[in-house]
Amino acid sequence: MSSTLLTQVSHLGRRSVVRTLRQPGVMVSAILFPLMFFAITASGLDAATNLPGFPTASYLDFAFAFPLVQASLFGAITAGVDLARDIEGGFFDRLSLTPMRPVALLGGMLAGVMALGLIQGVIFLSIGLAVGVNIQSGFAGMLLLVALTILTALGFGGLGAILALRTGSGEAVESSFPLFFVAIFLSSINLPRDLIESDWFRLIATLNPVSYLVEGIRSLVITGWDPQALILGFGCAFGLIALSLAGAAASLRTRMAT
Amino acid sequence: MASGGAGIEVEGLVREFKKGPRAVDGISLRVEPGEIYGFLGPNGAGKSTTVLMLTTLLPPTSGTARVAGFDVAREGSKVRASIGAALQEAALDPFLTGREHLKLQAALHGLGRKERKKRGDELLERVGLVEAADRRVRGYSGGMKRRLDLALALVHRPEILFLDEPTTGLDPQSRSALWTEVSRLTRDEGVTVFLTTQYLEEADVLADRVGIIDSGRIVAEGTPEELKAEIGRPSVEATPIKVSDRDAVARVLSSFGQEIAAQPGAVSVRLDHGAGDLADVVRALDAGSLRVANLRLEEPSLDDVFLEKTGRSLEGSGDKEDNDNVEPGAKPGGDRESSRKKGARA
């Protein structure tokens, strides 16, 4: 990466982080809601650990992937909404009038998403450890867990960017949130796939890449080092990133050409 | 960077929108280096669409445009490196401070770290935002946002500056300050300015030459003096003391020229034989025992030019938009008598 591009990405990334941190409402939502869902599922579905074949005795450990994946989604939607508002408000045009390379715009936005993913990952990990989540893979696993969370945020961030660039509407990006949320629930987020009784649900969960992101994160918590789960988890994350960034780059070219 | 350069050359520029009207319908114009060109027209005339094309933000449907010597369709990056633009809405991030905006803009333009700070401080000083530099922009007034917008457009010392309705919604003081700065840029730094406006006074005060656009076509072009000279003759407006005398006053004045739009209760005619008719007008009114509260001789204005070319008045055509954007306490029309060209460009 050239120094000019690096400067552009770092300034745009800084702007992305700063403006999010200066909106306490956004930050509270991005931290509080995932924690709330974590608390509800961890306490409400605790009896699931009694199911034969359930991989852990602690649903708290099992559910810990949930806030991390959900937080990635929150961060990505926030960044997508910000980008769409930049388009609506003319800030995108202002940036387009500079010698900024288009890739810097995406890079800056996604650097912001990753930075927020890191902040969220560290906060959730700290809270998780404080409430008794037991990370079987130890300190190295924690680092990998945060890394996978950041990559997941990056992949979702690319999808947020596609929506923003295609629609140019903050409302349209916001309204896509329930769809992403449903995609999370139609995965192995609440139960291991082999314990999902309904055939259609199990099939969707098996086809849903979110399942493998969740299972990769979860394996570090409840299993320790599970190469297959990690390869699938990181593979899905990189696949999602490649596809979403390619789509975002194409959307950006279209947006800048009109 | 501002060193004269090649100005702006536009030939047969057209922009059509899908299922929409032809927003810009074959305009041709030339802006000389170091000139302030006023692009005057009502809302929806095609001013902003023209600016978007000239700044490479919107591709033309047909025609050619060269800005600073570069083709807007084929050499977009070179055009963008040569221009600064403050578009119709002050496009700012409400969560960043003024100083942060300038730093970001300077970094994206490739200024080095020390130069970024120096240029930022210099521009904050110039637009009078030193005190507010570290406050978030969402707390700025409309005038402050416009001034920051102008500073951002100047970060990289552009050769050509595009200002799209820069004073819409500003109070008279902010408007006057912006005019002074624009004049200074041209005079001291040789910046070429392409300024769109719906305010007649703004074009009259600031512009070296004016292009009047209506329904996507340029209907008149020249210096404000040339355009007004085309109309040639002044008008006289009389306001009778008694409202009931208005028709009688109109009959008397009609013998001196064609009646034109006037203030409520007044009668105005374009004098057939120029200002020399004024004494005869007074005598005719006196002979008819018609007493007037006010008798005013008016030189032709750009609105008269607009009226002559399009058959309707430009005055008031932007009122709705003005009122939507106006700052608390600001007057959309500005204080029309507050500035004159000499004062603003001194």
Coordinates of C-alpha atoms in Angstrom, one line a residue:
Chain A
M1 CA 0.0 0.0 0.0
S2 CA 1.5 3.4 -1.0
S3 CA 2.1 6.0 1.7
T4 CA -0.5 8.3 0.0
L5 CA -3.1 5.6 0.1
L6 CA -2.2 4.7 3.7
T7 CA -2.5 8.4 4.7
Q8 CA -5.9 8.6 3.0
V9 CA -7.2 5.3 4.6
S10 CA -5.9 6.3 8.0
H11 CA -7.6 9.7 8.0
L12 CA -10.9 8.3 6.7
G13 CA -10.7 5.4 9.2
R14 CA -10.0 7.9 12.0
R15 CA -13.0 9.9 10.9
S16 CA -15.2 6.8 10.9
V17 CA -14.2 5.9 14.4
V18 CA -14.3 9.4 15.8
R19 CA -17.8 10.1 14.5
T20 CA -19.1 6.8 15.9
L21 CA -17.5 7.4 19.3
R22 CA -19.0 10.9 19.4
Q23 CA -22.5 9.4 19.0
P24 CA -23.1 7.8 22.5
G25 CA -26.5 6.5 21.4
V26 CA -24.9 4.4 18.7
M27 CA -22.1 3.1 21.0
V28 CA -24.6 2.2 23.7
S29 CA -26.7 0.3 21.3
A30 CA -23.7 -1.5 19.8
I31 CA -22.6 -2.7 23.3
L32 CA -25.8 -2.9 25.2
F33 CA -28.1 -4.8 22.8
P34 CA -25.8 -7.7 22.1
L35 CA -25.2 -8.0 25.9
M36 CA -28.9 -8.0 26.5
F37 CA -29.5 -10.7 24.0
F38 CA -26.6 -12.7 25.5
A39 CA -28.0 -12.4 29.0
I40 CA -31.5 -13.4 27.8
T41 CA -30.4 -16.4 25.8
A42 CA -27.8 -17.5 28.3
S43 CA -30.3 -17.6 31.1
G44 CA -33.4 -18.6 29.1
L45 CA -31.9 -21.5 27.2
D46 CA -29.7 -22.8 29.9
A47 CA -31.8 -26.0 30.0
A48 CA -30.6 -26.8 26.5
T49 CA -27.3 -28.1 28.0
N50 CA -29.4 -31.1 29.2
L51 CA -30.0 -32.3 25.7
P52 CA -28.0 -35.4 24.9
G53 CA -25.0 -34.5 22.8
F54 CA -24.9 -30.8 23.8
P55 CA -21.2 -29.9 23.5
T56 CA -20.8 -28.1 26.8
A57 CA -22.3 -27.9 30.3
S58 CA -22.4 -24.1 30.3
Y59 CA -24.8 -22.4 28.0
L60 CA -23.1 -19.1 29.0
D61 CA -20.0 -20.4 27.2
F62 CA -22.0 -21.7 24.3
A63 CA -23.9 -18.4 23.8
F64 CA -20.8 -16.2 24.0
A65 CA -20.4 -16.2 20.2
F66 CA -23.7 -14.4 19.9
P67 CA -22.8 -10.9 21.2
L68 CA -19.6 -11.0 19.1
V69 CA -21.4 -11.8 15.9
Q70 CA -24.2 -9.5 16.6
A71 CA -21.9 -6.6 17.5
S72 CA -20.1 -7.1 14.2
L73 CA -23.4 -6.7 12.5
F74 CA -24.2 -3.6 14.5
G75 CA -20.9 -2.0 13.6
A76 CA -21.3 -2.8 9.9
I77 CA -24.8 -1.4 9.7
T78 CA -23.7 1.7 11.5
A79 CA -20.9 2.2 9.0
G80 CA -23.2 1.5 6.1
V81 CA -25.7 4.1 7.4
D82 CA -22.9 6.6 7.8
L83 CA -21.7 6.1 4.2
A84 CA -25.3 6.4 2.9
R85 CA -25.7 9.6 4.9
D86 CA -22.5 10.9 3.4
I87 CA -24.0 10.3 0.0
E88 CA -27.3 11.9 0.9
G89 CA -25.7 14.9 2.5
G90 CA -23.1 15.6 -0.2
F91 CA -20.0 14.7 1.9
F92 CA -19.4 11.8 -0.5
D93 CA -19.2 14.4 -3.4
R94 CA -16.8 16.5 -1.3
L95 CA -14.5 13.4 -0.9
S96 CA -15.0 12.6 -4.6
L97 CA -13.6 16.0 -5.6
T98 CA -10.3 15.3 -3.9
P99 CA -7.6 13.2 -5.4
M100 CA -8.6 10.5 -3.0
R101 CA -8.4 7.0 -4.5
P102 CA -11.8 5.3 -4.4
V103 CA -10.3 2.3 -2.7
A104 CA -9.3 4.7 0.2
L105 CA -13.0 5.5 0.8
L106 CA -13.9 1.8 1.3
G107 CA -10.6 1.2 3.1
G108 CA -11.3 4.1 5.5
M109 CA -14.8 3.0 6.2
L110 CA -13.8 -0.6 6.7
A111 CA -10.8 0.4 8.9
G112 CA -13.4 2.2 11.1
V113 CA -15.5 -1.0 11.1
M114 CA -12.5 -3.1 12.1
A115 CA -11.5 -0.6 14.8
L116 CA -15.0 -0.7 16.3
G117 CA -15.0 -4.5 16.0
L118 CA -11.8 -4.5 18.0
I119 CA -13.2 -2.2 20.7
Q120 CA -16.4 -4.3 20.9
G121 CA -14.5 -7.6 20.9
V122 CA -12.3 -6.5 23.8
I123 CA -15.2 -5.1 25.8
F124 CA -17.3 -8.3 25.3
L125 CA -14.3 -10.5 26.1
S126 CA -13.7 -8.6 29.3
I127 CA -17.4 -8.7 30.3
G128 CA -17.6 -12.4 29.3
L129 CA -14.6 -13.3 31.5
A130 CA -16.0 -11.2 34.3
V131 CA -19.3 -13.1 34.3
G132 CA -17.6 -16.5 34.1
V133 CA -17.2 -17.4 30.5
N134 CA -14.4 -20.0 30.3
I135 CA -12.2 -19.7 27.2
Q136 CA -10.8 -23.2 26.6
S137 CA -8.2 -22.0 24.1
G138 CA -6.5 -19.7 26.6
F139 CA -5.0 -16.3 25.9
A140 CA -3.9 -17.1 22.3
G141 CA -7.5 -18.3 21.6
M142 CA -8.8 -15.0 22.9
L143 CA -6.6 -13.1 20.4
L144 CA -7.9 -15.4 17.7
L145 CA -11.4 -14.9 18.8
V146 CA -11.1 -11.1 18.6
A147 CA -9.5 -11.5 15.2
L148 CA -12.3 -13.6 13.9
T149 CA -14.8 -11.1 15.3
I150 CA -13.0 -8.3 13.4
L151 CA -12.9 -10.2 10.2
T152 CA -16.6 -11.0 10.6
A153 CA -17.2 -7.2 11.1
L154 CA -15.2 -6.5 7.9
G155 CA -17.3 -9.0 5.9
F156 CA -20.6 -7.6 7.1
G157 CA -19.1 -4.1 6.6
G158 CA -18.6 -4.8 3.0
L159 CA -22.3 -5.8 2.7
G160 CA -23.2 -2.6 4.5
A161 CA -21.1 -0.6 2.0
I162 CA -22.8 -2.4 -1.0
L163 CA -26.3 -1.4 0.4
A164 CA -25.2 2.2 1.0
L165 CA -23.6 2.7 -2.4
R166 CA -26.4 1.0 -4.2
T167 CA -29.3 2.8 -2.5
G168 CA -27.6 6.0 -1.3
S169 CA -30.2 6.0 1.5
G170 CA -29.5 5.7 5.2
E171 CA -33.0 4.5 5.8
A172 CA -32.7 1.7 3.3
V173 CA -29.5 0.5 5.0
E174 CA -31.1 0.7 8.4
S175 CA -34.1 -1.2 7.2
S176 CA -31.9 -4.1 6.0
F177 CA -30.9 -4.7 9.6
P178 CA -33.8 -7.2 10.4
L179 CA -32.8 -9.3 7.4
F180 CA -29.3 -9.6 8.7
F181 CA -30.7 -10.3 12.1
V182 CA -32.8 -13.1 10.7
A183 CA -29.8 -14.5 9.0
I184 CA -28.0 -14.7 12.4
F185 CA -31.0 -16.5 13.9
L186 CA -31.2 -19.0 11.0
S187 CA -27.8 -20.3 11.9
S188 CA -26.4 -22.5 14.7
I189 CA -26.3 -19.5 17.0
N190 CA -28.7 -21.0 19.6
L191 CA -28.2 -24.7 19.1
P192 CA -25.6 -27.0 17.5
R193 CA -26.7 -27.9 14.0
D194 CA -27.0 -31.6 14.8
L195 CA -29.4 -30.8 17.6
I196 CA -31.8 -28.7 15.4
E197 CA -34.8 -31.0 15.0
S198 CA -36.5 -29.3 12.2
D199 CA -35.1 -30.4 8.8
W200 CA -35.6 -27.1 7.0
F201 CA -34.0 -25.1 9.8
R202 CA -31.1 -27.5 10.0
L203 CA -30.6 -27.3 6.2
I204 CA -30.7 -23.5 6.2
A205 CA -28.3 -23.4 9.2
T206 CA -26.0 -25.7 7.3
L207 CA -26.0 -23.5 4.2
N208 CA -25.8 -20.3 6.2
P209 CA -22.2 -19.1 6.4
V210 CA -23.0 -17.3 9.7
S211 CA -23.1 -20.8 11.3
Y212 CA -19.5 -21.4 10.5
L213 CA -18.4 -17.9 11.7
V214 CA -20.3 -18.7 15.0
E215 CA -18.9 -22.2 15.2
G216 CA -15.3 -20.9 14.7
I217 CA -15.7 -18.4 17.5
R218 CA -17.5 -20.9 19.7
S219 CA -14.9 -23.6 19.2
L220 CA -12.3 -21.4 20.8
V221 CA -14.6 -21.0 23.8
I222 CA -15.9 -24.4 24.4
T223 CA -13.6 -26.8 22.7
G224 CA -10.1 -25.2 22.7
W225 CA -8.3 -25.8 19.4
D226 CA -10.6 -27.3 16.8
P227 CA -8.8 -27.0 13.4
Q228 CA -11.8 -27.9 11.3
A229 CA -14.1 -25.4 13.0
L230 CA -11.3 -22.7 12.7
I231 CA -10.6 -23.4 9.1
L232 CA -14.3 -23.2 8.3
G233 CA -14.8 -20.1 10.4
F234 CA -11.8 -18.2 9.0
G235 CA -12.6 -19.6 5.5
C236 CA -16.1 -18.3 5.6
A237 CA -14.9 -14.9 7.0
F238 CA -12.4 -14.5 4.2
G239 CA -14.9 -15.7 1.6
L240 CA -17.5 -13.2 2.9
I241 CA -14.8 -10.4 2.9
A242 CA -13.7 -11.2 -0.7
L243 CA -17.3 -11.3 -2.0
S244 CA -18.6 -8.3 -0.1
L245 CA -15.5 -6.2 -0.9
A246 CA -15.7 -7.1 -4.6
G247 CA -19.4 -6.1 -4.6
A248 CA -18.6 -2.9 -2.7
A249 CA -15.8 -2.0 -5.1
A250 CA -18.1 -2.5 -8.1
S251 CA -20.9 -0.5 -6.4
L252 CA -18.4 2.3 -5.7
R253 CA -17.4 2.4 -9.4
T254 CA -21.0 2.6 -10.4
R255 CA -21.8 5.3 -7.9
M256 CA -18.8 7.4 -8.9
A257 CA -19.6 7.1 -12.6
T258 CA -23.2 8.5 -12.3
Chain B
M1 CA -1.6 26.6 -7.8
A2 CA -3.8 29.5 -8.8
S3 CA -1.8 31.1 -11.5
G4 CA -4.2 32.1 -14.2
G5 CA -4.5 28.8 -16.2
A6 CA -7.0 28.2 -18.9
G7 CA -10.3 29.1 -17.4
I8 CA -13.5 27.3 -18.5
E9 CA -14.7 26.5 -22.0
V10 CA -18.1 24.9 -22.6
E11 CA -19.5 24.0 -25.9
G12 CA -23.0 22.6 -26.5
L13 CA -23.3 21.0 -23.0
V14 CA -26.4 18.9 -22.5
R15 CA -27.6 16.9 -19.6
E16 CA -30.7 14.7 -19.9
F17 CA -32.1 12.7 -17.0
K18 CA -34.0 9.5 -17.6
K19 CA -37.7 10.2 -17.9
G20 CA -37.0 13.8 -16.9
P21 CA -36.5 17.1 -18.6
R22 CA -33.4 18.3 -20.4
A23 CA -31.9 20.0 -17.4
V24 CA -29.1 21.6 -19.4
D25 CA -30.0 22.2 -23.0
G26 CA -26.9 22.9 -25.1
I27 CA -25.2 25.7 -23.2
S28 CA -21.9 27.3 -24.4
L29 CA -19.9 29.7 -22.4
R30 CA -16.3 30.8 -21.8
V31 CA -14.8 32.0 -18.5
E32 CA -11.5 33.7 -18.7
P33 CA -8.8 33.0 -16.2
G34 CA -9.0 35.3 -13.1
E35 CA -12.6 36.2 -13.9
I36 CA -15.7 36.0 -11.7
Y37 CA -18.5 34.5 -13.8
G38 CA -22.0 34.8 -12.3
F39 CA -24.4 32.1 -13.5
L40 CA -27.8 33.6 -12.7
G41 CA -31.1 31.9 -12.9
P42 CA -34.2 30.8 -10.9
N43 CA -34.6 27.5 -9.1
G44 CA -34.6 24.6 -11.6
A45 CA -33.0 26.6 -14.4
G46 CA -30.0 24.2 -14.7
K47 CA -27.4 26.1 -12.7
S48 CA -26.5 23.3 -10.3
T49 CA -26.6 20.6 -13.0
T50 CA -24.1 22.6 -14.9
V51 CA -21.8 22.9 -11.9
L52 CA -22.0 19.2 -11.3
M53 CA -20.9 18.5 -14.8
L54 CA -18.1 21.0 -14.7
T55 CA -16.8 19.6 -11.5
T56 CA -16.9 16.0 -12.9
L57 CA -19.6 14.9 -10.5
L58 CA -22.1 14.3 -13.3
P59 CA -21.3 13.1 -16.8
P60 CA -22.6 15.3 -19.6
T61 CA -25.1 13.6 -22.0
S62 CA -23.4 15.5 -24.9
G63 CA -21.2 18.5 -25.6
T64 CA -17.8 19.3 -24.3
A65 CA -16.4 21.2 -21.4
R66 CA -12.8 22.0 -20.5
V67 CA -11.9 23.2 -17.1
A68 CA -8.4 24.5 -16.4
G69 CA -7.5 23.1 -19.8
F70 CA -8.7 19.5 -19.1
D71 CA -11.7 17.7 -20.5
V72 CA -14.3 17.0 -17.8
A73 CA -15.3 13.7 -19.4
R74 CA -11.9 12.3 -20.1
E75 CA -9.5 14.0 -17.7
G76 CA -11.6 14.0 -14.5
S77 CA -8.7 13.6 -12.1
K78 CA -6.8 16.5 -13.6
V79 CA -9.9 18.7 -13.5
R80 CA -10.5 17.8 -9.8
A81 CA -6.9 18.6 -8.9
S82 CA -7.3 22.1 -10.4
I83 CA -10.7 23.0 -8.9
G84 CA -12.2 23.7 -5.5
A85 CA -16.0 23.5 -5.0
A86 CA -18.5 24.6 -2.5
L87 CA -21.7 23.0 -3.6
Q88 CA -25.3 24.0 -2.9
E89 CA -25.5 22.3 0.5
A90 CA -22.6 22.8 2.8
A91 CA -21.5 19.1 2.9
L92 CA -20.0 18.8 6.3
D93 CA -19.8 16.0 9.0
P94 CA -21.7 17.3 12.0
F95 CA -19.6 15.2 14.3
L96 CA -16.3 16.6 13.3
T97 CA -14.8 19.9 14.3
G98 CA -13.9 22.6 11.8
R99 CA -10.2 21.9 12.3
E100 CA -10.7 18.2 11.8
H101 CA -12.5 18.9 8.5
L102 CA -9.6 20.9 7.3
K103 CA -7.1 18.3 8.3
L104 CA -9.0 15.5 6.5
Q105 CA -9.4 17.6 3.4
A106 CA -5.7 18.5 3.4
A107 CA -4.7 14.9 3.9
L108 CA -6.8 13.7 1.0
H109 CA -5.3 16.4 -1.2
G110 CA -1.8 15.1 -0.3
L111 CA -0.5 17.9 1.8
G112 CA 2.3 17.0 4.2
R113 CA 1.7 17.0 8.0
K114 CA 3.3 20.4 8.7
E115 CA 1.6 22.0 5.6
R116 CA -1.7 20.6 6.7
K117 CA -1.6 22.3 10.0
K118 CA -0.2 25.6 8.6
R119 CA -2.8 25.7 5.8
G120 CA -5.6 24.8 8.2
D121 CA -4.7 27.5 10.7
E122 CA -4.3 30.0 7.8
L123 CA -7.7 29.2 6.4
L124 CA -9.5 29.2 9.8
E125 CA -8.1 32.7 10.3
R126 CA -9.1 33.9 6.9
V127 CA -12.7 32.7 7.2
G128 CA -13.0 33.9 10.8
L129 CA -13.4 30.5 12.4
V130 CA -10.4 30.4 14.8
E131 CA -12.6 30.6 17.9
A132 CA -15.0 27.9 16.7
A133 CA -12.3 25.7 15.1
D134 CA -12.4 23.0 17.8
R135 CA -16.2 22.9 18.1
R136 CA -18.2 20.3 16.3
V137 CA -19.8 21.5 13.1
R138 CA -23.4 20.6 14.2
G139 CA -23.3 23.6 16.5
Y140 CA -22.3 26.0 13.7
S141 CA -24.7 28.5 12.2
G142 CA -25.5 28.5 8.5
G143 CA -23.0 31.3 7.9
M144 CA -20.2 29.5 9.8
K145 CA -20.9 26.3 7.8
R146 CA -20.7 28.2 4.5
R147 CA -17.4 29.8 5.6
L148 CA -16.0 26.4 6.5
D149 CA -17.2 25.1 3.2
L150 CA -15.3 27.8 1.4
A151 CA -12.2 27.1 3.4
L152 CA -12.4 23.4 2.5
A153 CA -12.7 24.3 -1.1
L154 CA -9.5 26.4 -0.9
V155 CA -7.3 23.9 1.0
H156 CA -5.2 22.9 -2.0
R157 CA -5.0 26.4 -3.6
P158 CA -7.2 25.6 -6.6
E159 CA -6.9 27.5 -9.9
I160 CA -10.7 27.5 -10.4
L161 CA -13.4 27.8 -7.7
F162 CA -17.0 26.7 -8.1
L163 CA -19.5 28.2 -5.7
D164 CA -23.0 26.9 -6.1
E165 CA -25.4 29.4 -4.5
P166 CA -22.9 30.2 -1.7
T167 CA -25.0 32.8 0.1
T168 CA -28.5 31.2 -0.1
G169 CA -30.0 31.5 3.4
L170 CA -27.2 33.7 4.8
D171 CA -27.8 36.9 6.8
P172 CA -26.6 40.1 5.2
Q173 CA -23.4 40.3 7.2
S174 CA -22.3 36.8 6.4
R175 CA -23.2 37.4 2.7
S176 CA -21.1 40.5 2.6
A177 CA -18.2 38.8 4.3
L178 CA -18.3 36.0 1.7
W179 CA -18.4 38.4 -1.2
T180 CA -15.4 40.2 0.2
E181 CA -13.5 37.0 0.4
V182 CA -14.4 35.8 -3.1
S183 CA -13.4 39.2 -4.5
R184 CA -10.1 39.0 -2.6
L185 CA -9.4 35.5 -4.0
T186 CA -9.7 36.8 -7.5
R187 CA -7.8 40.0 -7.0
D188 CA -4.9 38.7 -4.9
E189 CA -4.6 35.1 -5.9
G190 CA -5.9 35.1 -9.5
V191 CA -8.5 32.4 -8.8
T192 CA -11.2 32.0 -11.5
V193 CA -14.6 31.9 -9.9
F194 CA -17.7 30.3 -11.3
L195 CA -20.6 31.4 -9.1
T196 CA -24.2 30.4 -9.4
T197 CA -26.8 32.5 -7.8
Q198 CA -30.4 33.4 -7.8
Y199 CA -29.7 36.8 -6.3
L200 CA -29.5 39.6 -8.8
E201 CA -27.5 41.8 -6.4
E202 CA -24.9 39.1 -5.9
A203 CA -24.3 38.8 -9.6
D204 CA -24.3 42.5 -10.0
V205 CA -21.9 43.2 -7.2
L206 CA -19.5 40.3 -7.7
A207 CA -19.4 39.1 -11.3
D208 CA -17.2 40.5 -14.0
R209 CA -19.6 38.8 -16.5
V210 CA -23.0 37.2 -16.1
G211 CA -24.7 34.4 -17.9
I212 CA -28.4 34.2 -17.4
I213 CA -29.8 30.7 -17.6
D214 CA -33.5 29.8 -17.9
S215 CA -34.9 26.3 -18.6
G216 CA -31.5 24.9 -19.3
R217 CA -30.5 27.6 -21.9
I218 CA -28.4 30.7 -21.6
V219 CA -30.7 33.6 -22.6
A220 CA -28.2 36.4 -22.1
E221 CA -24.5 36.9 -21.4
G222 CA -22.2 39.9 -20.8
T223 CA -21.0 42.2 -18.2
P224 CA -23.8 43.5 -15.9
E225 CA -23.3 46.9 -17.4
E226 CA -23.6 45.5 -21.0
L227 CA -26.7 43.6 -20.1
K228 CA -28.4 46.5 -18.5
A229 CA -27.3 48.8 -21.4
E230 CA -29.2 46.4 -23.7
I231 CA -32.3 47.4 -21.9
G232 CA -31.0 50.9 -22.2
R233 CA -33.7 53.1 -20.8
P234 CA -34.4 53.8 -17.1
S235 CA -37.8 53.6 -15.6
V236 CA -39.8 55.9 -13.4
E237 CA -42.0 54.8 -10.5
A238 CA -44.6 57.0 -9.0
T239 CA -46.6 56.2 -5.8
P240 CA -49.8 58.4 -5.6
I241 CA -50.7 59.8 -2.2
K242 CA -54.3 58.7 -2.8
V243 CA -54.8 55.1 -3.8
S244 CA -57.8 56.2 -5.9
D245 CA -55.4 58.3 -8.1
R246 CA -53.5 55.2 -9.2
D247 CA -55.4 54.8 -12.5
A248 CA -55.1 58.5 -13.3
V249 CA -51.3 58.4 -12.6
A250 CA -51.0 55.3 -14.8
R251 CA -52.8 57.2 -17.7
V252 CA -50.4 60.1 -17.4
L253 CA -47.3 57.9 -17.2
S254 CA -48.4 55.7 -20.1
S255 CA -47.7 58.6 -22.4
F256 CA -44.0 58.4 -21.5
G257 CA -43.4 54.7 -22.0
Q258 CA -44.5 51.1 -21.5
E259 CA -45.9 50.2 -18.1
I260 CA -43.8 47.6 -16.2
A261 CA -44.1 45.8 -12.9
A262 CA -44.1 48.1 -9.9
Q263 CA -44.4 48.1 -6.1
P264 CA -48.0 47.6 -4.7
G265 CA -49.9 50.9 -5.1
A266 CA -47.3 52.4 -7.5
V267 CA -47.1 52.8 -11.2
S268 CA -43.8 52.2 -13.1
V269 CA -43.0 52.9 -16.8
R270 CA -39.9 52.3 -18.9
L271 CA -39.2 55.8 -20.2
D272 CA -39.2 56.0 -24.0
H273 CA -36.7 58.8 -24.1
G274 CA -34.6 58.1 -21.1
A275 CA -34.0 60.1 -18.0
G276 CA -34.6 63.4 -19.8
D277 CA -38.3 62.6 -19.6
L278 CA -38.4 63.0 -15.8
A279 CA -39.0 66.7 -15.8
D280 CA -41.9 66.3 -18.2
V281 CA -43.3 63.5 -16.1
V282 CA -43.3 65.9 -13.1
R283 CA -45.0 68.6 -15.1
A284 CA -47.7 66.2 -16.4
L285 CA -48.5 64.9 -13.0
D286 CA -48.7 68.5 -11.7
A287 CA -50.9 69.5 -14.6
G288 CA -53.3 66.7 -13.7
S289 CA -53.3 67.7 -10.0
L290 CA -52.0 64.3 -9.1
R291 CA -49.9 64.4 -5.9
V292 CA -47.4 61.6 -5.4
A293 CA -45.7 60.4 -2.2
N294 CA -42.7 59.1 -4.0
L295 CA -41.3 59.5 -7.5
R296 CA -38.2 57.4 -8.3
L297 CA -36.0 57.2 -11.3
E298 CA -34.5 53.7 -11.6
E299 CA -31.6 52.5 -13.8
P300 CA -32.2 49.1 -15.5
S301 CA -31.5 46.1 -13.3
L302 CA -30.5 42.6 -14.1
D303 CA -34.1 41.7 -13.3
D304 CA -35.2 43.9 -16.1
V305 CA -32.8 42.0 -18.3
F306 CA -34.2 38.7 -17.1
L307 CA -37.8 40.0 -17.7
E308 CA -36.9 41.2 -21.2
K309 CA -35.3 37.9 -22.1
T310 CA -37.7 35.4 -20.5
G311 CA -40.9 37.4 -20.2
R312 CA -41.0 37.0 -16.4
S313 CA -39.3 38.4 -13.4
L314 CA -36.5 36.6 -11.5
E315 CA -37.3 38.4 -8.3
G316 CA -39.1 36.2 -5.8
S317 CA -38.7 33.0 -7.9
G318 CA -36.4 31.5 -5.2
D319 CA -38.4 32.6 -2.2
K320 CA -39.6 29.1 -1.2
E321 CA -36.2 27.6 -1.2
D322 CA -34.7 30.7 0.4
N323 CA -37.1 30.5 3.3
D324 CA -36.4 26.8 3.7
N325 CA -32.7 27.4 4.1
V326 CA -32.6 30.7 5.8
E327 CA -30.9 31.3 9.2
P328 CA -33.0 32.6 12.1
G329 CA -33.3 36.3 11.7
A330 CA -31.9 36.4 8.2
K331 CA -33.6 38.1 5.3
P332 CA -33.8 36.0 2.2
G333 CA -33.5 39.0 -0.1
G334 CA -30.5 40.4 1.7
D335 CA -30.1 44.1 2.2
R336 CA -30.2 45.1 -1.4
E337 CA -28.8 48.5 -0.8
S338 CA -26.0 47.5 1.6
S339 CA -23.3 46.8 -0.9
R340 CA -22.2 48.0 -4.3
K341 CA -19.5 46.6 -6.5
K342 CA -16.8 49.0 -5.5
G343 CA -17.4 48.3 -1.8
A344 CA -17.4 44.6 -2.1
R345 CA -14.4 44.3 -4.3
A346 CA -12.2 46.8 -2.6

